[in-house]
Short mmCIF file of C-alpha atoms in Angstrom, two decimals:
data_model
loop_
_atom_site.label_atom_id
_atom_site.label_comp_id
_atom_site.label_asym_id
_atom_site.label_seq_id
_atom_site.Cartn_x
_atom_site.Cartn_y
_atom_site.Cartn_z
CA MET A 1 149.48 108.34 81.09
CA SER A 2 149.08 110.49 82.79
CA LYS A 3 148.43 110.25 86.78
CA ASP A 4 145.30 112.28 86.47
CA GLN A 5 144.51 109.14 83.75
CA GLU A 6 146.10 106.22 86.13
CA LEU A 7 143.61 107.30 89.06
CA ARG A 8 140.46 107.88 87.08
CA GLN A 9 140.85 104.38 84.95
CA ALA A 10 141.13 103.08 88.94
CA ALA A 11 138.14 104.23 90.98
CA PHE A 12 136.38 103.76 87.50
CA LYS A 13 137.55 99.74 88.03
CA GLU A 14 136.74 99.70 91.62
CA VAL A 15 133.13 100.98 90.86
CA GLY A 16 132.76 98.18 88.28
CA LYS A 17 134.38 95.87 90.86
CA TYR A 18 131.97 95.98 93.77
CA GLN A 19 128.75 96.94 92.02
CA ASP A 20 127.30 93.78 92.39
CA LEU A 21 128.20 93.79 95.91
CA VAL A 22 126.39 97.70 96.88
CA GLU A 23 123.96 97.09 95.05
CA ALA A 24 123.08 93.88 97.10
CA ASP A 25 123.01 96.06 99.98
CA PRO A 26 119.39 95.96 101.52
CA TYR A 27 120.44 99.40 103.83
CA ARG A 28 121.07 101.04 100.35
CA LEU A 29 118.80 103.61 100.27
CA HIS A 30 116.59 104.57 97.68
CA TYR A 31 116.38 108.44 97.10
CA HIS A 32 119.53 109.78 99.07
CA ILE A 33 122.89 111.00 97.37
CA MET A 34 125.46 108.03 97.77
CA PRO A 35 128.95 107.23 96.26
CA PRO A 36 128.84 104.34 93.86
CA VAL A 37 131.36 103.00 95.87
CA GLY A 38 133.76 103.45 98.76
CA LEU A 39 133.69 106.30 100.73
CA LEU A 40 131.55 109.28 100.35
CA ASN A 41 131.86 112.90 102.90
CA ASP A 42 131.36 116.38 102.24
CA PRO A 43 129.46 118.29 99.74
CA ASN A 44 131.30 120.63 97.87
CA GLY A 45 131.02 123.18 95.20
CA TRP A 46 127.41 122.57 95.06
CA ILE A 47 125.65 125.13 92.95
CA GLN A 48 123.37 125.70 90.38
CA TRP A 49 124.97 126.24 86.66
CA ASN A 50 123.09 127.30 83.81
CA GLY A 51 120.28 125.78 85.19
CA THR A 52 122.02 122.22 87.07
CA TYR A 53 122.22 122.13 89.95
CA HIS A 54 125.94 120.04 90.30
CA LEU A 55 126.52 118.96 93.05
CA PHE A 56 130.05 117.33 93.90
CA TYR A 57 131.63 115.63 96.68
CA GLN A 58 134.04 114.24 98.82
CA TRP A 59 134.59 111.00 97.48
CA MET A 60 137.26 108.23 98.48
CA PRO A 61 136.60 105.35 95.88
CA PHE A 62 139.52 102.52 96.61
CA LYS A 63 138.14 102.02 99.90
CA THR A 64 135.03 102.84 102.90
CA GLY A 65 138.02 104.63 105.32
CA HIS A 66 139.69 108.54 104.44
CA GLY A 67 142.34 108.92 102.42
CA ALA A 68 143.53 111.11 99.02
CA LYS A 69 139.99 112.35 97.82
CA PHE A 70 138.55 112.63 95.28
CA TRP A 71 135.76 114.96 93.66
CA GLY A 72 132.68 112.67 92.57
CA HIS A 73 130.33 114.62 90.99
CA TYR A 74 126.21 114.56 90.70
CA SER A 75 123.92 117.01 88.05
CA SER A 76 120.15 116.51 88.51
CA GLU A 77 117.49 119.36 86.18
CA ASP A 78 115.32 119.32 89.14
CA LEU A 79 116.67 117.56 92.84
CA VAL A 80 115.19 114.11 92.70
CA ASN A 81 116.79 112.83 89.71
CA TRP A 82 120.31 112.63 89.82
CA THR A 83 123.31 111.52 87.10
CA HIS A 84 127.43 110.36 88.62
CA GLU A 85 128.90 112.46 86.07
CA ASP A 86 132.75 111.14 85.36
CA ILE A 87 135.23 112.30 88.49
CA ALA A 88 135.89 116.32 88.39
CA LEU A 89 138.94 116.49 90.18
CA THR A 90 141.54 113.43 91.42
CA PRO A 91 145.02 114.02 93.39
CA SER A 92 147.20 114.08 90.68
CA GLU A 93 149.47 116.81 91.40
CA TRP A 94 152.29 118.33 93.78
CA PHE A 95 149.73 120.82 95.85
CA GLU A 96 147.37 117.98 96.02
CA LYS A 97 149.24 114.56 96.36
CA ASN A 98 147.52 113.29 99.71
CA GLY A 99 143.83 114.59 98.67
CA CYS A 100 141.28 117.25 96.78
CA TYR A 101 139.63 118.69 100.07
CA SER A 102 136.00 120.40 99.97
CA GLY A 103 135.65 123.41 98.48
CA SER A 104 133.22 125.54 96.95
CA ALA A 105 132.30 127.02 93.14
CA ILE A 106 131.20 130.05 91.51
CA GLU A 107 130.34 131.19 87.95
CA HIS A 108 132.30 134.17 85.94
CA ASN A 109 132.66 135.04 82.95
CA GLY A 110 130.23 131.92 81.84
CA GLU A 111 132.42 129.84 82.93
CA LEU A 112 132.15 127.78 86.74
CA TYR A 113 135.19 128.05 89.02
CA ALA A 114 136.23 125.65 91.56
CA PHE A 115 138.17 126.34 94.85
CA TYR A 116 139.23 123.60 96.97
CA THR A 117 141.68 122.77 99.50
CA GLY A 118 144.86 120.55 98.05
CA ASN A 119 146.63 118.67 101.67
CA VAL A 120 150.32 118.02 101.08
CA LYS A 121 151.80 115.41 104.19
CA ASP A 122 155.26 114.02 104.13
CA GLU A 123 156.71 111.04 105.75
CA GLU A 124 156.58 112.14 108.96
CA GLY A 125 152.90 113.21 108.60
CA ASN A 126 153.80 117.31 108.78
CA ARG A 127 151.15 118.90 107.49
CA GLU A 128 151.12 121.72 104.04
CA SER A 129 147.66 123.03 102.33
CA TYR A 130 146.54 125.34 99.34
CA GLN A 131 143.47 126.52 98.24
CA CYS A 132 143.63 125.98 95.12
CA LEU A 133 141.44 126.82 91.57
CA ALA A 134 140.55 124.71 88.72
CA VAL A 135 138.71 125.93 85.83
CA SER A 136 135.48 124.51 83.74
CA ASP A 137 133.60 125.18 80.11
CA ASP A 138 131.17 122.58 80.39
CA GLY A 139 131.17 121.87 84.29
CA ILE A 140 132.16 118.53 83.84
CA HIS A 141 135.56 118.77 82.81
CA PHE A 142 137.52 121.08 84.75
CA ASP A 143 141.22 122.67 84.39
CA LYS A 144 143.27 122.73 87.46
CA LYS A 145 144.99 126.54 87.97
CA GLY A 146 147.02 125.62 90.88
CA PRO A 147 147.55 127.09 94.62
CA VAL A 148 146.09 130.52 94.36
CA VAL A 149 145.88 131.28 98.43
CA HIS A 150 149.06 130.15 100.48
CA LEU A 151 148.70 129.79 104.24
CA PRO A 152 148.93 133.12 105.71
CA GLU A 153 150.98 133.92 108.64
CA GLY A 154 149.56 133.12 111.86
CA TYR A 155 147.62 129.91 111.56
CA THR A 156 148.27 126.15 111.29
CA ALA A 157 148.29 123.86 108.49
CA HIS A 158 144.84 123.12 109.52
CA PHE A 159 143.58 125.98 106.83
CA ARG A 160 140.57 124.69 104.36
CA ASP A 161 137.44 124.24 102.78
CA PRO A 162 137.04 127.47 100.57
CA LYS A 163 134.00 129.09 100.40
CA VAL A 164 133.46 131.88 97.38
CA TRP A 165 131.63 134.80 96.68
CA GLU A 166 130.93 137.55 95.35
CA GLN A 167 129.46 140.93 96.85
CA ASP A 168 129.84 144.79 96.22
CA GLY A 169 132.25 144.30 93.63
CA SER A 170 135.25 141.87 95.09
CA TYR A 171 135.12 138.21 95.47
CA PHE A 172 135.27 136.98 99.46
CA MET A 173 136.53 133.90 100.44
CA VAL A 174 136.14 132.36 103.89
CA VAL A 175 138.49 129.58 105.09
CA GLY A 176 138.32 127.05 107.98
CA ALA A 177 141.06 127.10 110.02
CA GLN A 178 143.22 127.09 113.08
CA THR A 179 144.97 130.02 114.36
CA GLU A 180 148.76 128.63 115.82
CA ASP A 181 147.58 128.72 119.43
CA LEU A 182 145.61 126.02 118.56
CA LYS A 183 141.73 128.16 118.59
CA GLY A 184 139.32 127.34 115.92
CA ALA A 185 138.67 130.42 113.46
CA VAL A 186 136.85 131.85 110.44
CA ALA A 187 139.92 133.35 107.86
CA LEU A 188 138.48 136.24 105.06
CA LEU A 189 140.18 136.62 102.12
CA ARG A 190 139.32 139.23 99.36
CA SER A 191 140.49 139.07 95.29
CA GLU A 192 139.15 140.98 92.46
CA ASN A 193 140.09 139.00 89.91
CA LEU A 194 139.53 134.96 91.73
CA TYR A 195 143.81 134.48 91.14
CA GLU A 196 145.15 137.34 93.71
CA TRP A 197 143.89 136.74 97.04
CA ASN A 198 144.31 138.81 100.16
CA HIS A 199 144.21 138.16 103.99
CA VAL A 200 141.85 140.06 105.12
CA GLY A 201 141.69 138.72 109.09
CA VAL A 202 139.82 136.26 111.19
CA LEU A 203 136.53 136.46 110.86
CA ALA A 204 135.47 135.22 113.99
CA GLY A 205 136.57 132.74 116.29
CA GLY A 206 140.19 132.64 116.50
CA GLY A 207 140.52 133.57 120.55
CA GLU A 208 137.85 136.92 120.10
CA GLY A 209 134.79 137.92 121.10
CA ARG A 210 131.91 135.40 121.38
CA LEU A 211 133.58 132.28 119.79
CA SER A 212 136.85 133.23 122.00
CA GLU A 213 136.76 129.64 123.20
CA PHE A 214 135.12 127.67 121.17
CA GLY A 215 137.25 124.59 119.87
CA TYR A 216 140.40 124.26 118.05
CA MET A 217 139.24 123.78 114.45
CA PHE A 218 137.10 125.32 112.72
CA GLU A 219 135.88 123.94 109.08
CA CYS A 220 133.68 123.82 106.35
CA PRO A 221 132.57 127.50 106.55
CA ASP A 222 129.91 129.24 104.65
CA LEU A 223 129.15 132.96 105.06
CA PHE A 224 125.53 133.71 102.69
CA ASP A 225 123.12 136.52 103.28
CA LEU A 226 119.25 135.11 104.80
CA GLY A 227 115.76 137.45 105.26
CA GLY A 228 118.04 140.59 105.19
CA GLU A 229 120.73 139.13 108.06
CA ASP A 230 124.08 137.32 107.46
CA VAL A 231 124.52 133.82 108.37
CA LEU A 232 127.86 132.07 109.30
CA VAL A 233 127.35 128.15 108.73
CA PHE A 234 129.96 126.70 110.13
CA SER A 235 131.56 122.98 111.88
CA PRO A 236 133.58 123.43 115.33
CA GLN A 237 135.50 120.89 116.70
CA GLY A 238 137.00 120.73 120.11
CA LEU A 239 133.55 121.26 122.12
CA GLU A 240 132.81 119.97 125.30
CA ALA A 241 128.60 118.95 125.75
CA GLU A 242 126.59 120.82 127.33
CA GLY A 243 123.42 119.42 128.37
CA MET A 244 121.18 118.89 125.29
CA LYS A 245 123.89 120.33 123.09
CA TYR A 246 126.71 119.00 121.47
CA GLN A 247 126.36 115.56 121.92
CA ASN A 248 128.37 114.21 118.69
CA VAL A 249 131.76 114.30 118.15
CA TYR A 250 131.76 117.12 116.14
CA GLN A 251 129.23 119.60 116.08
CA ALA A 252 127.71 121.84 113.03
CA GLY A 253 126.02 124.94 113.06
CA TYR A 254 125.59 128.17 112.73
CA VAL A 255 125.41 132.08 114.39
CA VAL A 256 123.69 135.40 112.92
CA GLY A 257 124.89 138.50 112.61
CA ALA A 258 126.16 141.49 110.02
CA PHE A 259 128.66 141.40 107.68
CA ASP A 260 130.16 145.08 106.69
CA SER A 261 132.18 143.68 103.09
CA GLN A 262 134.12 147.19 103.30
CA ASN A 263 136.38 146.27 106.20
CA GLY A 264 135.95 142.79 106.60
CA SER A 265 134.77 142.62 110.36
CA TYR A 266 131.71 140.43 111.28
CA GLU A 267 129.16 141.06 114.24
CA HIS A 268 127.16 138.05 115.28
CA GLY A 269 125.32 136.48 118.24
CA ASP A 270 125.25 132.92 119.92
CA PHE A 271 126.29 129.87 118.45
CA TYR A 272 123.05 127.45 117.50
CA GLU A 273 123.30 124.03 116.04
CA LEU A 274 121.90 123.18 112.89
CA ASP A 275 120.36 119.39 113.27
CA HIS A 276 120.25 118.26 116.73
CA GLY A 277 120.81 113.84 115.93
CA PHE A 278 123.86 111.63 115.31
CA ASP A 279 124.46 112.20 111.98
CA PHE A 280 125.27 115.25 109.80
CA TYR A 281 128.36 117.73 109.82
CA ALA A 282 130.19 120.07 106.59
CA PRO A 283 127.10 121.37 105.32
CA GLN A 284 126.86 123.85 102.55
CA THR A 285 124.94 126.13 100.53
CA THR A 286 124.24 127.75 97.57
CA GLU A 287 121.36 129.89 96.43
CA ASP A 288 120.09 128.66 93.28
CA GLU A 289 117.82 130.72 90.25
CA GLN A 290 114.65 131.24 92.36
CA GLY A 291 116.81 133.07 95.32
CA ARG A 292 116.49 130.17 97.47
CA ARG A 293 119.05 129.41 99.73
CA ILE A 294 119.78 125.46 99.56
CA LEU A 295 121.34 123.04 101.40
CA PHE A 296 123.03 119.50 101.56
CA GLY A 297 124.65 118.36 104.39
CA TRP A 298 127.15 114.93 104.83
CA MET A 299 124.92 112.48 107.19
CA SER A 300 127.44 111.33 109.08
CA VAL A 301 130.28 113.19 112.18
CA PRO A 302 134.00 112.51 111.57
CA ASP A 303 135.89 110.16 113.60
CA GLN A 304 132.61 108.83 114.85
CA ASP A 305 132.96 104.85 114.69
CA GLU A 306 132.78 104.79 110.93
CA GLN A 307 133.79 101.16 110.38
CA ASP A 308 130.84 99.66 112.24
CA HIS A 309 128.37 100.43 109.96
CA PRO A 310 126.93 97.60 108.28
CA THR A 311 127.27 99.17 104.81
CA VAL A 312 131.18 98.62 104.80
CA LYS A 313 131.00 95.22 104.39
CA HIS A 314 129.45 96.35 100.78
CA GLN A 315 131.79 98.25 100.50
CA TRP A 316 130.18 101.59 100.54
CA LEU A 317 129.45 104.05 103.05
CA HIS A 318 128.35 107.72 103.71
CA ASN A 319 125.42 109.39 101.54
CA MET A 320 124.00 113.15 102.00
CA THR A 321 121.46 114.33 103.66
CA LEU A 322 118.19 115.80 101.19
CA PRO A 323 118.56 119.02 100.09
CA ARG A 324 117.30 121.82 102.33
CA GLU A 325 115.80 125.21 102.00
CA LEU A 326 116.68 127.44 104.68
CA LYS A 327 115.01 130.49 106.12
CA LEU A 328 115.49 132.81 109.04
CA VAL A 329 112.49 133.09 111.55
CA ASP A 330 112.94 135.33 114.15
CA GLY A 331 116.71 135.01 114.15
CA ARG A 332 116.83 131.39 113.46
CA VAL A 333 117.20 129.00 110.95
CA TYR A 334 114.71 126.86 109.94
CA GLN A 335 114.51 123.97 107.57
CA THR A 336 112.45 122.44 104.85
CA PRO A 337 112.61 119.94 102.61
CA VAL A 338 112.90 121.75 99.37
CA ALA A 339 109.35 121.30 97.37
CA GLU A 340 110.71 119.16 94.46
CA LEU A 341 110.76 116.28 96.36
CA GLU A 342 106.70 116.27 96.03
CA GLY A 343 107.60 114.57 92.73
CA LEU A 344 109.41 110.93 94.40
CA ARG A 345 105.82 110.93 95.69
CA GLU A 346 104.22 107.42 94.07
CA GLY A 347 100.77 105.98 94.55
CA ASP A 348 98.19 107.87 96.53
CA VAL A 349 98.28 109.86 99.44
CA VAL A 350 97.77 107.42 102.79
CA GLU A 351 95.31 110.25 104.74
CA ARG A 352 93.54 109.51 108.21
CA GLU A 353 92.64 110.98 111.64
CA VAL A 354 94.67 109.25 114.35
CA GLU A 355 93.60 109.52 118.11
CA LEU A 356 95.35 107.23 120.58
CA ASP A 357 94.36 107.16 124.19
CA HIS A 358 96.96 104.92 126.79
CA GLU A 359 97.96 102.09 123.46
CA THR A 360 99.86 101.62 120.59
CA LEU A 361 98.95 101.28 117.23
CA GLU A 362 99.51 100.17 113.44
CA VAL A 363 97.66 102.86 111.32
CA ASP A 364 96.36 100.78 108.12
CA GLY A 365 98.06 101.45 105.15
CA VAL A 366 101.21 103.07 107.19
CA LYS A 367 105.02 101.38 106.81
CA GLY A 368 107.27 100.88 104.53
CA GLU A 369 111.14 101.30 104.45
CA ALA A 370 111.25 104.20 101.96
CA GLU A 371 107.81 106.71 102.45
CA GLU A 372 106.94 110.66 103.14
CA LEU A 373 104.96 111.07 106.38
CA LYS A 374 103.20 114.48 107.71
CA LEU A 375 101.88 114.41 110.69
CA GLU A 376 99.89 117.98 111.26
CA HIS A 377 97.74 119.40 114.08
CA ILE A 378 99.44 117.10 116.79
CA ASP A 379 97.73 117.59 120.35
CA VAL A 380 99.52 115.79 123.08
CA SER A 381 97.82 116.89 126.11
CA GLU A 382 99.30 115.13 127.95
CA GLY A 383 102.26 112.33 128.89
CA TRP A 384 104.02 111.42 125.99
CA PHE A 385 104.15 110.79 122.62
CA ALA A 386 106.20 108.10 120.92
CA LEU A 387 106.58 106.92 116.62
CA GLU A 388 108.75 103.41 116.80
CA ILE A 389 110.69 102.94 112.90
CA GLY A 390 111.06 99.00 112.10
CA GLY A 391 112.30 98.88 115.75
CA ALA A 392 115.46 100.40 116.03
CA ALA A 393 114.64 104.39 115.99
CA ARG A 394 111.82 106.45 118.30
CA LEU A 395 110.40 109.81 117.95
CA VAL A 396 109.28 110.90 121.49
CA TYR A 397 108.02 113.59 122.33
CA SER A 398 107.42 114.29 126.30
CA SER A 399 104.28 117.40 127.07
CA GLY A 400 105.52 117.66 130.64
CA GLN A 401 109.44 117.84 130.39
CA ARG A 402 108.97 119.49 126.41
CA ILE A 403 111.51 117.88 124.59
CA PHE A 404 111.72 115.92 122.04
CA THR A 405 113.84 112.60 122.01
CA LEU A 406 115.42 111.03 118.89
CA GLU A 407 116.13 107.20 120.16
CA ARG A 408 118.47 104.43 118.19
CA GLU A 409 120.00 101.52 118.33
CA SER A 410 123.13 101.90 118.04
CA TYR A 411 125.08 100.16 115.40
CA VAL A 412 127.88 99.52 117.29
CA ASP A 413 126.83 97.26 120.13
CA GLY A 414 122.96 97.74 120.20
CA VAL A 415 122.53 99.82 122.91
CA VAL A 416 120.01 102.45 122.67
CA GLU A 417 121.36 105.45 122.50
CA LYS A 418 119.45 109.84 122.63
CA ARG A 419 119.86 112.56 121.49
CA GLN A 420 117.48 115.57 122.24
CA THR A 421 116.28 119.12 122.33
CA GLU A 422 113.94 121.41 124.14
CA VAL A 423 110.41 121.55 122.05
CA ALA A 424 107.64 123.93 123.60
CA GLU A 425 105.00 122.26 121.78
CA LEU A 426 104.78 119.71 119.82
CA LYS A 427 102.45 121.08 116.23
CA ASP A 428 103.83 118.91 113.11
CA MET A 429 106.55 116.39 111.89
CA HIS A 430 107.45 116.16 108.89
CA ILE A 431 109.66 112.34 108.71
CA PHE A 432 111.50 111.11 105.81
CA ILE A 433 112.49 107.64 105.65
CA ASP A 434 114.67 105.93 103.46
CA THR A 435 115.49 101.75 104.55
CA SER A 436 118.64 102.75 106.84
CA SER A 437 117.88 106.73 107.26
CA VAL A 438 115.47 109.48 108.88
CA GLU A 439 115.13 113.47 108.15
CA VAL A 440 112.61 114.66 110.98
CA PHE A 441 111.74 118.02 110.60
CA VAL A 442 109.84 119.40 113.26
CA ASN A 443 107.71 122.41 113.95
CA GLY A 444 108.09 123.66 109.88
CA GLY A 445 111.83 123.11 110.27
CA ALA A 446 112.37 124.80 113.55
CA HIS A 447 114.09 121.73 114.94
CA VAL A 448 115.79 118.93 112.62
CA PHE A 449 116.84 115.33 113.87
CA THR A 450 119.04 113.61 111.23
CA ALA A 451 119.75 109.82 111.55
CA ARG A 452 121.68 106.49 109.89
CA PHE A 453 119.46 103.56 111.37
CA TYR A 454 119.41 99.84 111.01
CA PRO A 455 116.48 98.15 111.41
CA ALA A 456 115.93 94.42 110.61
CA PRO A 457 115.81 94.52 106.51
CA ASN A 458 112.23 92.69 106.85
CA ASP A 459 111.29 94.94 109.29
CA GLU A 460 108.95 98.27 107.77
CA SER A 461 106.58 98.34 110.63
CA LEU A 462 105.36 102.03 111.83
CA ARG A 463 104.01 102.20 115.43
CA PHE A 464 102.47 104.58 117.39
CA THR A 465 102.45 104.83 121.28
CA ALA A 466 100.86 107.32 123.47
CA SER A 467 100.90 107.02 127.43
CA ASP A 468 97.37 110.06 127.21
CA LYS A 469 95.50 110.95 124.76
CA THR A 470 96.62 112.13 121.37
CA THR A 471 95.52 113.13 118.24
CA PHE A 472 96.76 113.88 114.91
CA ASN A 473 96.22 114.43 111.05
CA LEU A 474 98.45 111.53 109.06
CA LYS A 475 99.56 112.06 106.09
CA LYS A 476 101.69 109.20 103.77
CA TRP A 477 103.16 108.89 100.88
CA ASP A 478 105.35 105.45 99.67
CA LEU A 479 109.34 107.03 97.32
CA ARG A 480 110.11 106.08 94.25
CA LYS A 481 113.65 104.43 94.05
CA VAL A 482 115.98 106.64 91.92
CA PHE A 483 119.48 105.47 92.84
#
């Protein structure tokens, strides 16, 4: 039996061994992508190919900690119902023996080309990294071609997460990197055939320009056209908190600019966070056959008290965000849940015109562990307005301070913690609640908050509170279980 076959068999055995324990977890999500067992992190190879959406993901099936990662694989025809496919990649070869790390996928000559980082460490912990290629003719089974990019000069071995695209008759690859003087950077490479790659240089960061002092490592870069501008998404590590910004251990965000494919240069503006919540990292986008730019993110952050999550005792950890459509509005990226998610709705919509005045209110018919809420035409005349979810999370808007806040009870010590951003006027909220997660889209997706939280399993309450007069139109749908 080959090493690849041994690893696949061991992973399948692990899924079967813990299936009942995993499914018994009251915090198991209803409609978010999760691992069947073990740990899930970065979305990989996200693409619509031959009409089918393919989302690969970093997977450690043997424990809820990190290690030599596999590429797990989900597929979908509609972005709502997902099939867990055969394992795409196992760390079975010398160039990936410590993990098939993150990467991307592209269609070429009718086949699916997956690029990923092969991670190698020796007994002393010294790292080697290789950008590798695997090719598939069915989107399920992959033929590994081995390394196609070795480490260029000027970088440490923290060189990973290739994202590949075609533009102006050439292929381009951006790679998350750290320069030899320990600056975060995005490296740019070019190819004419997807096998032979030339290092063009540092695209962003690396001690130069607006991102010259912007952390010690950039992960998961993604460069794409959006609304006629070139948006670079990446996840910088090593930023210091600034007021309400950069509050998590690591961040994920974007800059907007202009990419010159002829000389490989990129002029861009300031960095903005994509999500203001507790749990969002390593996002990846693709353009689907409708021309939409759709994003998935990992609903967590590395090195953030992972083993304290209540799901660990049920032998699983982490999930993906909902798929989000991106648009550029006045130079800023807006995110909205894809329209297909309406297919999750079951039963009749509950509609209410709500008026609060110095009171707390539970609205008849508005509760549950998996639901979608739309609050429209919000008018917070004075003071503050809040929504409490399951007694363990709270959304608060202060009209005087013009600040939107997400609070939750820490799953580590129970202390209330918060994330915030400035919102000049609260107009609407679109909220998805799923047993132990919440995603909040504020003002048409101008601001987004994502978090895991852990209410008492029998607490499905939703409570609205206002310090002064507040009115809004409310719609609520129950959402069905698909996992």
